């Protein structure tokens, strides 16, 4: 009886080890994307992931906060992040860049804005700069509408409040989510109420509303031009050289990202659906992204992707 039990235990151990090996084999071919719950980053991440899948790799998508994304990259729990807004995220990212645990791959979008925004009617009434907010504090109810807690933009606003930059010491940041923020903003604009919020471009807010971005004479948001980088965990280039090469060539325009955001946020399409549809209709751009790249099976990426999409 003991011998039979030992055989069963040995068989069970073998199956466990076999299962573990299989799991590791799958993980070895999986590209793990971190992304934050912003429409532009969400869809851009799914566009990137769908191309990677067409090249013969598995993908894993994890929606996280910005600090957790960078920790995941540094800890080798994630591979790529295509939504690193800099210099806005500098306070979060710089530590990992300096350590070398997270590496910048390429700029994927360089015509961006990220700062406080107001409706056009507030701007025309004299609120053209952060410095003008104090004078009109009562009209704004001394509130700035932000997005999710821990976000880099929120941190900049909280720093302005804490250090009384622009006379905002009596103001309050309302933290929520990008979706909740836009509901609040949309409702205020519909009623012609004064509202100030974290605004950025590309985003569908720029298509839906007549808005203005406030000047920042104190450079609270940084003096460098805002760009969006693709960043990766250290070692990705060695482990997946073809994937790394793809993302050195992955560049989008504000017009492209605005269209993605509009289809996702206002037309309520799933990000996977938006990505698939856009790739099918824009193979010329995709061919530029994958120029010189080989798929997992060694074939040219430009030949493999149409077949993977059934084109």
PDB file of C-alpha atoms in Angstrom:
ATOM      1  CA  UNK A   1       0.000   0.000   0.000  1.00  0.00           C
ATOM      2  CA  UNK A   2       2.838   2.368   0.839  1.00  0.00           C
ATOM      3  CA  UNK A   3       4.443   1.590  -2.540  1.00  0.00           C
ATOM      4  CA  UNK A   4       1.196   2.443  -4.383  1.00  0.00           C
ATOM      5  CA  UNK A   5       0.879   5.659  -2.392  1.00  0.00           C
ATOM      6  CA  UNK A   6       4.467   6.601  -3.234  1.00  0.00           C
ATOM      7  CA  UNK A   7       3.827   6.021  -6.927  1.00  0.00           C
ATOM      8  CA  UNK A   8       0.751   8.249  -6.798  1.00  0.00           C
ATOM      9  CA  UNK A   9       2.734  10.933  -5.007  1.00  0.00           C
ATOM     10  CA  UNK A  10       5.488  10.716  -7.610  1.00  0.00           C
ATOM     11  CA  UNK A  11       2.957  10.929 -10.427  1.00  0.00           C
ATOM     12  CA  UNK A  12       1.285  13.920  -8.787  1.00  0.00           C
ATOM     13  CA  UNK A  13       4.642  15.666  -8.380  1.00  0.00           C
ATOM     14  CA  UNK A  14       5.465  14.969 -12.046  1.00  0.00           C
ATOM     15  CA  UNK A  15       2.148  16.464 -13.173  1.00  0.00           C
ATOM     16  CA  UNK A  16       2.662  19.545 -11.011  1.00  0.00           C
ATOM     17  CA  UNK A  17       6.137  20.074 -12.441  1.00  0.00           C
ATOM     18  CA  UNK A  18       4.843  19.482 -15.961  1.00  0.00           C
ATOM     19  CA  UNK A  19       2.094  22.021 -15.401  1.00  0.00           C
ATOM     20  CA  UNK A  20       4.549  24.521 -14.014  1.00  0.00           C
ATOM     21  CA  UNK A  21       6.816  24.045 -16.996  1.00  0.00           C
ATOM     22  CA  UNK A  22       3.943  24.551 -19.405  1.00  0.00           C
ATOM     23  CA  UNK A  23       2.888  27.708 -17.594  1.00  0.00           C
ATOM     24  CA  UNK A  24       6.411  29.047 -17.757  1.00  0.00           C
ATOM     25  CA  UNK A  25       6.582  28.257 -21.480  1.00  0.00           C
ATOM     26  CA  UNK A  26       3.443  30.318 -22.072  1.00  0.00           C
ATOM     27  CA  UNK A  27       4.743  33.145 -19.899  1.00  0.00           C
ATOM     28  CA  UNK A  28       8.001  33.185 -21.854  1.00  0.00           C
ATOM     29  CA  UNK A  29       6.099  34.121 -25.019  1.00  0.00           C
ATOM     30  CA  UNK A  30       3.773  36.639 -23.374  1.00  0.00           C
ATOM     31  CA  UNK A  31       4.201  40.417 -23.695  1.00  0.00           C
ATOM     32  CA  UNK A  32       2.659  42.124 -20.674  1.00  0.00           C
ATOM     33  CA  UNK A  33       1.254  45.620 -21.151  1.00  0.00           C
ATOM     34  CA  UNK A  34       0.487  47.974 -18.302  1.00  0.00           C
ATOM     35  CA  UNK A  35      -1.924  50.814 -19.002  1.00  0.00           C
ATOM     36  CA  UNK A  36      -3.887  53.428 -17.114  1.00  0.00           C
ATOM     37  CA  UNK A  37      -7.602  54.024 -17.416  1.00  0.00           C
ATOM     38  CA  UNK A  38      -7.349  56.981 -19.784  1.00  0.00           C
ATOM     39  CA  UNK A  39      -9.121  56.558 -23.130  1.00  0.00           C
ATOM     40  CA  UNK A  40      -6.087  57.412 -25.265  1.00  0.00           C
ATOM     41  CA  UNK A  41      -3.672  55.161 -23.400  1.00  0.00           C
ATOM     42  CA  UNK A  42      -6.257  52.376 -23.197  1.00  0.00           C
ATOM     43  CA  UNK A  43      -6.888  52.195 -26.939  1.00  0.00           C
ATOM     44  CA  UNK A  44      -3.264  52.827 -27.907  1.00  0.00           C
ATOM     45  CA  UNK A  45      -2.238  49.924 -25.676  1.00  0.00           C
ATOM     46  CA  UNK A  46      -4.790  47.649 -27.348  1.00  0.00           C
ATOM     47  CA  UNK A  47      -3.661  48.721 -30.833  1.00  0.00           C
ATOM     48  CA  UNK A  48      -0.085  47.854 -29.855  1.00  0.00           C
ATOM     49  CA  UNK A  49      -1.142  44.566 -28.262  1.00  0.00           C
ATOM     50  CA  UNK A  50      -3.178  43.485 -31.294  1.00  0.00           C
ATOM     51  CA  UNK A  51      -0.148  43.978 -33.538  1.00  0.00           C
ATOM     52  CA  UNK A  52       2.016  41.981 -31.123  1.00  0.00           C
ATOM     53  CA  UNK A  53      -0.591  39.196 -31.140  1.00  0.00           C
ATOM     54  CA  UNK A  54      -0.619  39.186 -34.945  1.00  0.00           C
ATOM     55  CA  UNK A  55       3.137  38.621 -34.801  1.00  0.00           C
ATOM     56  CA  UNK A  56       2.541  35.349 -32.961  1.00  0.00           C
ATOM     57  CA  UNK A  57       2.914  36.326 -29.302  1.00  0.00           C
ATOM     58  CA  UNK A  58       0.533  36.091 -26.380  1.00  0.00           C
ATOM     59  CA  UNK A  59      -0.355  39.363 -24.645  1.00  0.00           C
ATOM     60  CA  UNK A  60      -1.554  40.284 -21.198  1.00  0.00           C
ATOM     61  CA  UNK A  61      -3.269  43.595 -20.429  1.00  0.00           C
ATOM     62  CA  UNK A  62      -3.256  45.053 -16.905  1.00  0.00           C
ATOM     63  CA  UNK A  63      -5.092  48.280 -16.067  1.00  0.00           C
ATOM     64  CA  UNK A  64      -3.287  49.962 -13.160  1.00  0.00           C
ATOM     65  CA  UNK A  65      -2.445  53.348 -11.692  1.00  0.00           C
ATOM     66  CA  UNK A  66       0.655  55.153 -12.957  1.00  0.00           C
ATOM     67  CA  UNK A  67       2.816  54.415  -9.862  1.00  0.00           C
ATOM     68  CA  UNK A  68       1.877  50.724  -9.985  1.00  0.00           C
ATOM     69  CA  UNK A  69       2.702  50.509 -13.700  1.00  0.00           C
ATOM     70  CA  UNK A  70       6.212  51.818 -13.082  1.00  0.00           C
ATOM     71  CA  UNK A  71       6.692  49.512 -10.097  1.00  0.00           C
ATOM     72  CA  UNK A  72       5.526  46.617 -12.260  1.00  0.00           C
ATOM     73  CA  UNK A  73       8.038  47.434 -14.977  1.00  0.00           C
ATOM     74  CA  UNK A  74      10.847  47.854 -12.459  1.00  0.00           C
ATOM     75  CA  UNK A  75       9.936  44.562 -10.786  1.00  0.00           C
ATOM     76  CA  UNK A  76       9.791  42.626 -14.062  1.00  0.00           C
ATOM     77  CA  UNK A  77       6.043  42.055 -13.691  1.00  0.00           C
ATOM     78  CA  UNK A  78       5.283  44.111 -16.817  1.00  0.00           C
ATOM     79  CA  UNK A  79       7.079  44.536 -20.132  1.00  0.00           C
ATOM     80  CA  UNK A  80       5.760  47.712 -21.772  1.00  0.00           C
ATOM     81  CA  UNK A  81       3.903  50.958 -21.127  1.00  0.00           C
ATOM     82  CA  UNK A  82       2.975  53.193 -24.075  1.00  0.00           C
ATOM     83  CA  UNK A  83       1.492  56.024 -21.978  1.00  0.00           C
ATOM     84  CA  UNK A  84       4.410  57.664 -20.135  1.00  0.00           C
ATOM     85  CA  UNK A  85       3.581  61.395 -20.262  1.00  0.00           C
ATOM     86  CA  UNK A  86       6.735  63.358 -19.571  1.00  0.00           C
ATOM     87  CA  UNK A  87       7.749  65.583 -17.897  1.00  0.00           C
ATOM     88  CA  UNK A  88       4.408  65.327 -16.021  1.00  0.00           C
ATOM     89  CA  UNK A  89       5.234  61.800 -14.780  1.00  0.00           C
ATOM     90  CA  UNK A  90       8.852  62.704 -14.076  1.00  0.00           C
ATOM     91  CA  UNK A  91       8.411  62.619 -10.291  1.00  0.00           C
ATOM     92  CA  UNK A  92       7.289  58.985 -10.569  1.00  0.00           C
ATOM     93  CA  UNK A  93       9.482  57.790 -13.447  1.00  0.00           C
ATOM     94  CA  UNK A  94      12.828  59.458 -12.733  1.00  0.00           C
ATOM     95  CA  UNK A  95      13.768  57.108  -9.901  1.00  0.00           C
ATOM     96  CA  UNK A  96      13.365  54.048 -12.137  1.00  0.00           C
ATOM     97  CA  UNK A  97      15.135  55.671 -15.083  1.00  0.00           C
ATOM     98  CA  UNK A  98      18.082  56.501 -12.832  1.00  0.00           C
ATOM     99  CA  UNK A  99      18.158  52.944 -11.457  1.00  0.00           C
ATOM    100  CA  UNK A 100      18.041  51.553 -14.971  1.00  0.00           C
ATOM    101  CA  UNK A 101      15.130  49.257 -14.093  1.00  0.00           C
ATOM    102  CA  UNK A 102      12.842  51.078 -16.543  1.00  0.00           C
ATOM    103  CA  UNK A 103      14.202  52.275 -19.889  1.00  0.00           C
ATOM    104  CA  UNK A 104      12.808  54.824 -22.368  1.00  0.00           C
ATOM    105  CA  UNK A 105      12.259  53.167 -25.753  1.00  0.00           C
ATOM    106  CA  UNK A 106      10.954  55.944 -28.015  1.00  0.00           C
ATOM    107  CA  UNK A 107       8.643  58.948 -28.202  1.00  0.00           C
ATOM    108  CA  UNK A 108       5.347  57.682 -29.571  1.00  0.00           C
ATOM    109  CA  UNK A 109       3.444  60.998 -29.466  1.00  0.00           C
ATOM    110  CA  UNK A 110       4.986  64.465 -29.343  1.00  0.00           C
ATOM    111  CA  UNK A 111       2.132  66.905 -29.977  1.00  0.00           C
ATOM    112  CA  UNK A 112       0.458  66.886 -26.591  1.00  0.00           C
ATOM    113  CA  UNK A 113      -0.916  69.148 -23.872  1.00  0.00           C
ATOM    114  CA  UNK A 114      -1.471  68.345 -20.189  1.00  0.00           C
ATOM    115  CA  UNK A 115      -2.465  71.158 -17.837  1.00  0.00           C
ATOM    116  CA  UNK A 116      -5.529  72.891 -16.388  1.00  0.00           C
ATOM    117  CA  UNK A 117      -8.384  73.677 -18.753  1.00  0.00           C
ATOM    118  CA  UNK A 118     -11.492  75.858 -18.658  1.00  0.00           C
ATOM    119  CA  UNK A 119     -14.484  76.377 -20.978  1.00  0.00           C
ATOM    120  CA  UNK A 120     -13.972  78.983 -23.699  1.00  0.00           C
ATOM    121  CA  UNK A 121     -16.505  81.320 -22.062  1.00  0.00           C
ATOM    122  CA  UNK A 122     -14.434  81.419 -18.845  1.00  0.00           C
ATOM    123  CA  UNK A 123     -11.264  82.064 -20.842  1.00  0.00           C
ATOM    124  CA  UNK A 124     -12.946  84.895 -22.768  1.00  0.00           C
ATOM    125  CA  UNK A 125     -14.080  86.390 -19.431  1.00  0.00           C
ATOM    126  CA  UNK A 126     -10.459  86.705 -18.326  1.00  0.00           C
ATOM    127  CA  UNK A 127      -9.263  83.304 -17.053  1.00  0.00           C
ATOM    128  CA  UNK A 128      -6.354  82.777 -19.419  1.00  0.00           C
ATOM    129  CA  UNK A 129      -3.674  81.736 -16.942  1.00  0.00           C
ATOM    130  CA  UNK A 130      -3.335  79.769 -13.717  1.00  0.00           C
ATOM    131  CA  UNK A 131      -2.648  83.179 -12.156  1.00  0.00           C
ATOM    132  CA  UNK A 132      -6.198  84.319 -13.027  1.00  0.00           C
ATOM    133  CA  UNK A 133      -7.910  81.567 -11.029  1.00  0.00           C
ATOM    134  CA  UNK A 134      -7.566  83.308  -7.652  1.00  0.00           C
ATOM    135  CA  UNK A 135      -9.417  86.407  -8.851  1.00  0.00           C
ATOM    136  CA  UNK A 136     -12.378  84.271  -9.956  1.00  0.00           C
ATOM    137  CA  UNK A 137     -12.235  81.718  -7.116  1.00  0.00           C
ATOM    138  CA  UNK A 138     -15.904  82.088  -6.121  1.00  0.00           C
ATOM    139  CA  UNK A 139     -17.127  81.340  -9.639  1.00  0.00           C
ATOM    140  CA  UNK A 140     -15.137  78.092  -9.610  1.00  0.00           C
ATOM    141  CA  UNK A 141     -16.280  77.314  -6.054  1.00  0.00           C
ATOM    142  CA  UNK A 142     -12.536  76.979  -5.296  1.00  0.00           C
ATOM    143  CA  UNK A 143     -12.540  73.472  -6.771  1.00  0.00           C
ATOM    144  CA  UNK A 144     -10.364  71.824  -9.413  1.00  0.00           C
ATOM    145  CA  UNK A 145     -11.691  68.592 -10.898  1.00  0.00           C
ATOM    146  CA  UNK A 146      -9.043  65.879 -11.128  1.00  0.00           C
ATOM    147  CA  UNK A 147      -8.805  62.225 -11.993  1.00  0.00           C
ATOM    148  CA  UNK A 148      -7.756  59.106 -10.079  1.00  0.00           C
ATOM    149  CA  UNK A 149      -5.818  59.470  -6.786  1.00  0.00           C
ATOM    150  CA  UNK A 150      -2.059  59.055  -7.179  1.00  0.00           C
ATOM    151  CA  UNK A 151      -2.073  60.404 -10.723  1.00  0.00           C
ATOM    152  CA  UNK A 152       0.849  62.655 -11.620  1.00  0.00           C
ATOM    153  CA  UNK A 153      -1.411  65.526 -12.743  1.00  0.00           C
ATOM    154  CA  UNK A 154      -3.266  65.410  -9.446  1.00  0.00           C
ATOM    155  CA  UNK A 155       0.071  65.561  -7.622  1.00  0.00           C
ATOM    156  CA  UNK A 156       1.021  68.743  -9.472  1.00  0.00           C
ATOM    157  CA  UNK A 157      -2.286  70.371  -8.531  1.00  0.00           C
ATOM    158  CA  UNK A 158      -1.954  69.237  -4.903  1.00  0.00           C
ATOM    159  CA  UNK A 159       1.560  70.721  -4.822  1.00  0.00           C
ATOM    160  CA  UNK A 160       0.203  74.040  -6.117  1.00  0.00           C
ATOM    161  CA  UNK A 161      -2.429  74.019  -3.355  1.00  0.00           C
ATOM    162  CA  UNK A 162      -0.006  73.003  -0.603  1.00  0.00           C
ATOM    163  CA  UNK A 163       2.609  75.591  -1.576  1.00  0.00           C
ATOM    164  CA  UNK A 164       0.094  78.315  -2.426  1.00  0.00           C
ATOM    165  CA  UNK A 165       1.327  78.579  -6.003  1.00  0.00           C
ATOM    166  CA  UNK A 166      -0.975  80.945  -7.897  1.00  0.00           C
ATOM    167  CA  UNK A 167      -2.788  81.689  -4.621  1.00  0.00           C
ATOM    168  CA  UNK A 168      -4.562  78.320  -4.592  1.00  0.00           C
ATOM    169  CA  UNK A 169      -4.042  77.497  -0.893  1.00  0.00           C
ATOM    170  CA  UNK A 170      -7.785  77.608  -0.156  1.00  0.00           C
ATOM    171  CA  UNK A 171      -8.722  75.494  -3.155  1.00  0.00           C
ATOM    172  CA  UNK A 172      -9.693  71.810  -3.201  1.00  0.00           C
ATOM    173  CA  UNK A 173      -8.827  69.075  -5.680  1.00  0.00           C
ATOM    174  CA  UNK A 174     -11.743  66.723  -6.401  1.00  0.00           C
ATOM    175  CA  UNK A 175     -10.204  63.327  -7.183  1.00  0.00           C
ATOM    176  CA  UNK A 176     -12.304  60.800  -9.080  1.00  0.00           C
ATOM    177  CA  UNK A 177     -11.608  59.225 -12.496  1.00  0.00           C
ATOM    178  CA  UNK A 178     -11.267  60.562 -16.024  1.00  0.00           C
ATOM    179  CA  UNK A 179     -14.804  59.384 -16.824  1.00  0.00           C
ATOM    180  CA  UNK A 180     -16.311  60.960 -13.719  1.00  0.00           C
ATOM    181  CA  UNK A 181     -14.350  64.146 -14.333  1.00  0.00           C
ATOM    182  CA  UNK A 182     -15.753  64.466 -17.845  1.00  0.00           C
ATOM    183  CA  UNK A 183     -19.305  63.886 -16.605  1.00  0.00           C
ATOM    184  CA  UNK A 184     -18.832  66.791 -14.173  1.00  0.00           C
ATOM    185  CA  UNK A 185     -17.227  68.985 -16.830  1.00  0.00           C
ATOM    186  CA  UNK A 186     -19.881  68.179 -19.429  1.00  0.00           C
ATOM    187  CA  UNK A 187     -22.702  68.957 -17.001  1.00  0.00           C
ATOM    188  CA  UNK A 188     -21.099  72.288 -16.023  1.00  0.00           C
ATOM    189  CA  UNK A 189     -20.535  73.353 -19.615  1.00  0.00           C
ATOM    190  CA  UNK A 190     -24.103  72.466 -20.541  1.00  0.00           C
ATOM    191  CA  UNK A 191     -25.305  74.830 -17.787  1.00  0.00           C
ATOM    192  CA  UNK A 192     -22.663  77.474 -18.684  1.00  0.00           C
ATOM    193  CA  UNK A 193     -21.166  77.116 -15.207  1.00  0.00           C
ATOM    194  CA  UNK A 194     -17.510  77.852 -14.522  1.00  0.00           C
ATOM    195  CA  UNK A 195     -15.345  74.766 -14.086  1.00  0.00           C
ATOM    196  CA  UNK A 196     -11.595  74.071 -14.147  1.00  0.00           C
ATOM    197  CA  UNK A 197     -10.172  70.594 -14.599  1.00  0.00           C
ATOM    198  CA  UNK A 198      -7.206  68.489 -15.685  1.00  0.00           C
ATOM    199  CA  UNK A 199      -7.263  68.753 -19.452  1.00  0.00           C
ATOM    200  CA  UNK A 200      -5.138  67.054 -22.060  1.00  0.00           C
ATOM    201  CA  UNK A 201      -4.799  66.473 -25.750  1.00  0.00           C
ATOM    202  CA  UNK A 202      -5.298  64.120 -27.499  1.00  0.00           C
ATOM    203  CA  UNK A 203      -8.692  63.431 -25.897  1.00  0.00           C
ATOM    204  CA  UNK A 204     -12.286  63.538 -27.080  1.00  0.00           C
ATOM    205  CA  UNK A 205     -12.932  66.557 -24.824  1.00  0.00           C
ATOM    206  CA  UNK A 206     -11.146  68.621 -27.483  1.00  0.00           C
ATOM    207  CA  UNK A 207     -13.687  67.507 -30.080  1.00  0.00           C
ATOM    208  CA  UNK A 208     -16.785  67.679 -27.900  1.00  0.00           C
ATOM    209  CA  UNK A 209     -16.325  71.044 -26.157  1.00  0.00           C
ATOM    210  CA  UNK A 210     -14.912  74.494 -26.859  1.00  0.00           C
ATOM    211  CA  UNK A 211     -12.155  74.594 -24.249  1.00  0.00           C
ATOM    212  CA  UNK A 212      -8.944  76.493 -23.552  1.00  0.00           C
ATOM    213  CA  UNK A 213      -5.737  75.504 -21.762  1.00  0.00           C
ATOM    214  CA  UNK A 214      -4.381  77.897 -19.152  1.00  0.00           C
ATOM    215  CA  UNK A 215      -0.942  79.483 -19.355  1.00  0.00           C
ATOM    216  CA  UNK A 216       1.496  78.414 -16.645  1.00  0.00           C
ATOM    217  CA  UNK A 217       3.953  81.303 -16.062  1.00  0.00           C
ATOM    218  CA  UNK A 218       5.409  79.653 -12.926  1.00  0.00           C
ATOM    219  CA  UNK A 219       6.098  76.410 -14.837  1.00  0.00           C
ATOM    220  CA  UNK A 220       4.262  74.361 -12.226  1.00  0.00           C
ATOM    221  CA  UNK A 221       3.737  71.723 -14.936  1.00  0.00           C
ATOM    222  CA  UNK A 222       7.375  71.904 -16.050  1.00  0.00           C
ATOM    223  CA  UNK A 223       9.094  73.932 -18.721  1.00  0.00           C
ATOM    224  CA  UNK A 224       9.838  71.043 -21.087  1.00  0.00           C
ATOM    225  CA  UNK A 225       7.460  70.225 -23.964  1.00  0.00           C
ATOM    226  CA  UNK A 226       5.014  67.455 -23.048  1.00  0.00           C
ATOM    227  CA  UNK A 227       5.644  64.177 -24.882  1.00  0.00           C
ATOM    228  CA  UNK A 228       4.451  60.595 -24.535  1.00  0.00           C
ATOM    229  CA  UNK A 229       7.070  57.862 -24.407  1.00  0.00           C
ATOM    230  CA  UNK A 230       6.996  54.123 -24.703  1.00  0.00           C
ATOM    231  CA  UNK A 231       8.962  52.695 -21.774  1.00  0.00           C
ATOM    232  CA  UNK A 232       9.982  49.118 -21.060  1.00  0.00           C
ATOM    233  CA  UNK A 233      11.424  46.954 -18.348  1.00  0.00           C
ATOM    234  CA  UNK A 234      15.174  46.557 -18.388  1.00  0.00           C
ATOM    235  CA  UNK A 235      16.125  43.502 -20.426  1.00  0.00           C
ATOM    236  CA  UNK A 236      13.228  43.574 -22.883  1.00  0.00           C
ATOM    237  CA  UNK A 237      15.537  44.398 -25.809  1.00  0.00           C
ATOM    238  CA  UNK A 238      17.642  41.309 -25.068  1.00  0.00           C
ATOM    239  CA  UNK A 239      14.688  38.999 -24.420  1.00  0.00           C
ATOM    240  CA  UNK A 240      12.445  40.174 -27.280  1.00  0.00           C
ATOM    241  CA  UNK A 241      14.601  42.101 -29.794  1.00  0.00           C
ATOM    242  CA  UNK A 242      11.927  42.077 -32.524  1.00  0.00           C
ATOM    243  CA  UNK A 243       9.253  43.417 -30.176  1.00  0.00           C
ATOM    244  CA  UNK A 244      11.663  46.060 -28.926  1.00  0.00           C
ATOM    245  CA  UNK A 245      12.416  47.120 -32.495  1.00  0.00           C
ATOM    246  CA  UNK A 246       8.685  47.417 -33.223  1.00  0.00           C
ATOM    247  CA  UNK A 247       8.276  49.884 -30.362  1.00  0.00           C
ATOM    248  CA  UNK A 248      11.232  52.011 -31.424  1.00  0.00           C
ATOM    249  CA  UNK A 249       9.168  52.621 -34.590  1.00  0.00           C
ATOM    250  CA  UNK A 250       5.716  52.892 -33.006  1.00  0.00           C
ATOM    251  CA  UNK A 251       4.635  56.518 -33.515  1.00  0.00           C
ATOM    252  CA  UNK A 252       1.107  57.977 -33.555  1.00  0.00           C
ATOM    253  CA  UNK A 253      -0.364  61.388 -34.325  1.00  0.00           C
ATOM    254  CA  UNK A 254      -2.937  63.399 -32.345  1.00  0.00           C
ATOM    255  CA  UNK A 255      -5.429  62.844 -35.178  1.00  0.00           C
ATOM    256  CA  UNK A 256      -5.040  59.081 -34.921  1.00  0.00           C
ATOM    257  CA  UNK A 257      -5.375  59.059 -31.153  1.00  0.00           C
ATOM    258  CA  UNK A 258      -8.334  61.466 -31.188  1.00  0.00           C
ATOM    259  CA  UNK A 259     -10.147  59.078 -33.548  1.00  0.00           C
ATOM    260  CA  UNK A 260      -9.409  56.128 -31.246  1.00  0.00           C
ATOM    261  CA  UNK A 261     -10.619  58.035 -28.200  1.00  0.00           C
ATOM    262  CA  UNK A 262     -13.770  59.186 -29.957  1.00  0.00           C
ATOM    263  CA  UNK A 263     -14.697  55.653 -31.053  1.00  0.00           C
ATOM    264  CA  UNK A 264     -13.993  54.254 -27.588  1.00  0.00           C
ATOM    265  CA  UNK A 265     -15.382  56.969 -25.323  1.00  0.00           C
ATOM    266  CA  UNK A 266     -18.251  58.433 -27.314  1.00  0.00           C
ATOM    267  CA  UNK A 267     -19.217  55.597 -29.662  1.00  0.00           C
ATOM    268  CA  UNK A 268     -18.792  53.142 -26.762  1.00  0.00           C
ATOM    269  CA  UNK A 269     -16.863  50.568 -28.767  1.00  0.00           C
ATOM    270  CA  UNK A 270     -14.627  48.097 -26.956  1.00  0.00           C
ATOM    271  CA  UNK A 271     -10.914  48.977 -27.159  1.00  0.00           C
ATOM    272  CA  UNK A 272     -10.213  45.638 -28.858  1.00  0.00           C
ATOM    273  CA  UNK A 273     -12.819  46.451 -31.498  1.00  0.00           C
ATOM    274  CA  UNK A 274     -11.428  49.932 -32.112  1.00  0.00           C
ATOM    275  CA  UNK A 275      -7.911  48.507 -32.424  1.00  0.00           C
ATOM    276  CA  UNK A 276      -8.858  45.731 -34.840  1.00  0.00           C
ATOM    277  CA  UNK A 277     -10.891  48.032 -37.063  1.00  0.00           C
ATOM    278  CA  UNK A 278      -8.202  50.709 -37.185  1.00  0.00           C
ATOM    279  CA  UNK A 279      -5.390  48.265 -37.989  1.00  0.00           C
ATOM    280  CA  UNK A 280      -7.386  46.722 -40.846  1.00  0.00           C
ATOM    281  CA  UNK A 281      -7.985  50.165 -42.349  1.00  0.00           C
ATOM    282  CA  UNK A 282      -4.455  51.503 -41.849  1.00  0.00           C
ATOM    283  CA  UNK A 283      -2.039  48.786 -42.885  1.00  0.00           C
ATOM    284  CA  UNK A 284       0.183  51.382 -44.551  1.00  0.00           C
ATOM    285  CA  UNK A 285       0.957  52.933 -41.165  1.00  0.00           C
ATOM    286  CA  UNK A 286       1.305  49.526 -39.501  1.00  0.00           C
ATOM    287  CA  UNK A 287       3.808  48.514 -42.208  1.00  0.00           C
ATOM    288  CA  UNK A 288       5.965  51.478 -41.189  1.00  0.00           C
ATOM    289  CA  UNK A 289       5.825  50.436 -37.543  1.00  0.00           C
ATOM    290  CA  UNK A 290       6.928  46.867 -38.301  1.00  0.00           C
ATOM    291  CA  UNK A 291       9.484  47.685 -41.004  1.00  0.00           C
ATOM    292  CA  UNK A 292      12.405  45.272 -40.635  1.00  0.00           C
ATOM    293  CA  UNK A 293      10.661  43.350 -37.837  1.00  0.00           C
ATOM    294  CA  UNK A 294      10.333  39.562 -37.870  1.00  0.00           C
ATOM    295  CA  UNK A 295       7.352  37.696 -36.450  1.00  0.00           C
ATOM    296  CA  UNK A 296       7.707  34.955 -33.842  1.00  0.00           C
ATOM    297  CA  UNK A 297       7.945  32.347 -36.623  1.00  0.00           C
ATOM    298  CA  UNK A 298      10.745  34.237 -38.394  1.00  0.00           C
ATOM    299  CA  UNK A 299       8.651  35.533 -41.280  1.00  0.00           C
ATOM    300  CA  UNK A 300       8.459  39.203 -42.210  1.00  0.00           C
ATOM    301  CA  UNK A 301       5.997  41.021 -39.958  1.00  0.00           C
ATOM    302  CA  UNK A 302       4.524  42.820 -42.968  1.00  0.00           C
ATOM    303  CA  UNK A 303       3.577  39.440 -44.465  1.00  0.00           C
ATOM    304  CA  UNK A 304       2.344  37.829 -41.256  1.00  0.00           C
ATOM    305  CA  UNK A 305       0.011  40.538 -39.925  1.00  0.00           C
ATOM    306  CA  UNK A 306      -2.530  40.528 -42.811  1.00  0.00           C
ATOM    307  CA  UNK A 307      -2.751  36.718 -42.619  1.00  0.00           C
ATOM    308  CA  UNK A 308      -3.238  36.847 -38.849  1.00  0.00           C
ATOM    309  CA  UNK A 309      -6.102  39.319 -39.354  1.00  0.00           C
ATOM    310  CA  UNK A 310      -7.678  37.170 -42.060  1.00  0.00           C
ATOM    311  CA  UNK A 311      -7.133  39.820 -44.734  1.00  0.00           C
TER     312      UNK A 311
END
